[in-house]
Short mmCIF file of C-alpha atoms in Angstrom, two decimals:
data_model
loop_
_atom_site.label_atom_id
_atom_site.label_comp_id
_atom_site.label_asym_id
_atom_site.label_seq_id
_atom_site.Cartn_x
_atom_site.Cartn_y
_atom_site.Cartn_z
CA UNK A 29 -0.84 4.36 33.85
CA UNK A 30 -1.90 4.44 30.24
CA UNK A 31 -3.62 7.41 28.69
CA UNK A 32 -6.28 7.30 26.01
CA UNK A 33 -6.74 3.54 25.87
CA UNK A 34 -8.51 0.58 27.38
CA UNK A 35 -5.74 -0.95 29.52
CA UNK A 36 -5.50 -4.39 31.06
CA UNK A 37 -3.54 -4.98 34.26
CA UNK A 38 -2.54 -8.67 34.14
CA UNK A 39 -1.25 -8.69 37.71
CA UNK A 40 -4.53 -7.58 39.28
CA UNK A 41 -6.88 -8.70 36.47
CA UNK A 42 -8.38 -5.25 36.13
CA UNK A 43 -9.42 -3.32 33.07
CA UNK A 44 -8.93 0.42 33.17
CA UNK A 45 -10.81 2.63 30.77
CA UNK A 46 -8.65 5.71 30.38
CA UNK A 47 -10.13 6.61 27.02
CA UNK A 48 -12.05 9.77 26.13
CA UNK A 49 -15.13 7.58 25.67
CA UNK A 50 -14.85 6.18 29.22
CA UNK A 51 -17.96 4.30 30.31
CA UNK A 52 -19.37 4.24 26.80
CA UNK A 53 -17.42 1.24 25.52
CA UNK A 54 -19.16 -1.74 24.05
CA UNK A 55 -17.89 -4.77 25.90
CA UNK A 56 -17.04 -6.58 22.66
CA UNK A 57 -13.37 -6.88 21.81
CA UNK A 58 -11.93 -8.05 18.47
CA UNK A 59 -8.74 -10.11 18.89
CA UNK A 60 -6.60 -11.10 15.93
CA UNK A 61 -4.42 -14.17 16.31
CA UNK A 62 -6.81 -15.36 19.00
CA UNK A 63 -5.41 -18.90 19.24
CA UNK A 64 -1.76 -17.86 19.14
CA UNK A 65 0.16 -17.50 22.39
CA UNK A 66 -0.61 -13.86 23.26
CA UNK A 67 -4.02 -13.75 21.59
CA UNK A 68 -5.20 -16.86 23.41
CA UNK A 69 -4.28 -15.63 26.87
CA UNK A 70 -5.67 -12.16 26.17
CA UNK A 71 -8.95 -13.63 24.86
CA UNK A 72 -9.25 -15.99 27.83
CA UNK A 73 -8.67 -13.18 30.35
CA UNK A 74 -11.18 -10.90 28.62
CA UNK A 75 -13.79 -13.67 28.58
CA UNK A 76 -13.21 -14.36 32.28
CA UNK A 77 -13.79 -10.62 32.88
CA UNK A 78 -17.16 -10.98 31.09
CA UNK A 79 -16.18 -9.29 27.83
CA UNK A 80 -17.54 -10.58 24.54
CA UNK A 81 -14.65 -11.63 22.32
CA UNK A 82 -14.69 -11.95 18.55
CA UNK A 83 -11.55 -13.83 17.64
CA UNK A 84 -9.99 -14.47 14.29
CA UNK A 85 -7.06 -16.65 13.44
CA UNK A 86 -6.11 -18.53 10.30
CA UNK A 87 -4.71 -21.41 12.40
CA UNK A 88 -1.66 -21.68 10.16
CA UNK A 89 1.22 -24.09 10.65
CA UNK A 90 3.73 -21.50 11.90
CA UNK A 91 3.84 -23.75 14.95
CA UNK A 92 1.89 -26.78 16.18
CA UNK A 93 -1.64 -26.67 14.72
CA UNK A 94 -2.87 -29.18 17.33
CA UNK A 95 -1.87 -26.74 20.08
CA UNK A 96 -3.82 -23.97 18.37
CA UNK A 97 -6.82 -26.27 17.94
CA UNK A 98 -6.74 -27.18 21.64
CA UNK A 99 -6.66 -23.46 22.54
CA UNK A 100 -9.62 -22.86 20.25
CA UNK A 101 -11.58 -25.59 22.06
CA UNK A 102 -10.91 -23.83 25.38
CA UNK A 103 -12.14 -20.48 24.04
CA UNK A 104 -15.22 -22.03 22.41
CA UNK A 105 -16.34 -23.24 25.85
CA UNK A 106 -17.15 -19.61 26.63
CA UNK A 107 -20.61 -18.55 25.50
CA UNK A 108 -19.34 -15.05 24.70
CA UNK A 109 -16.66 -16.17 22.22
CA UNK A 110 -17.14 -16.16 18.46
CA UNK A 111 -14.38 -17.43 16.19
CA UNK A 112 -13.67 -16.76 12.52
CA UNK A 113 -10.99 -18.84 10.83
CA UNK A 114 -9.73 -16.26 8.35
CA UNK A 115 -6.47 -14.75 7.23
CA UNK A 116 -6.69 -11.01 7.84
CA UNK A 117 -4.16 -10.46 5.04
CA UNK A 118 -6.65 -11.92 2.54
CA UNK A 119 -9.19 -9.44 1.17
CA UNK A 120 -11.30 -12.40 0.02
CA UNK A 121 -11.48 -13.80 3.56
CA UNK A 122 -12.40 -10.43 5.05
CA UNK A 123 -15.12 -9.66 2.50
#
């Protein structure tokens, strides 16, 4: 059990709101690294649970860019997904 956070149970595909603002959460989640391994699967699960997801990823060449691009195509099939190709370390990109 987590305390004070929005928690996701991967096994049962449930989201638990244990935060002090329980029931008042906007259903929009910001995911950095959204086409990387963890970010992709997290974004996909949240979208399947009817959350709105704003994803950002700079789609760098740390590993196969084609794999990242194919993950992005999957996420963009969801109406509730918005993607920004930015580097969060770059102040210019964020502004």
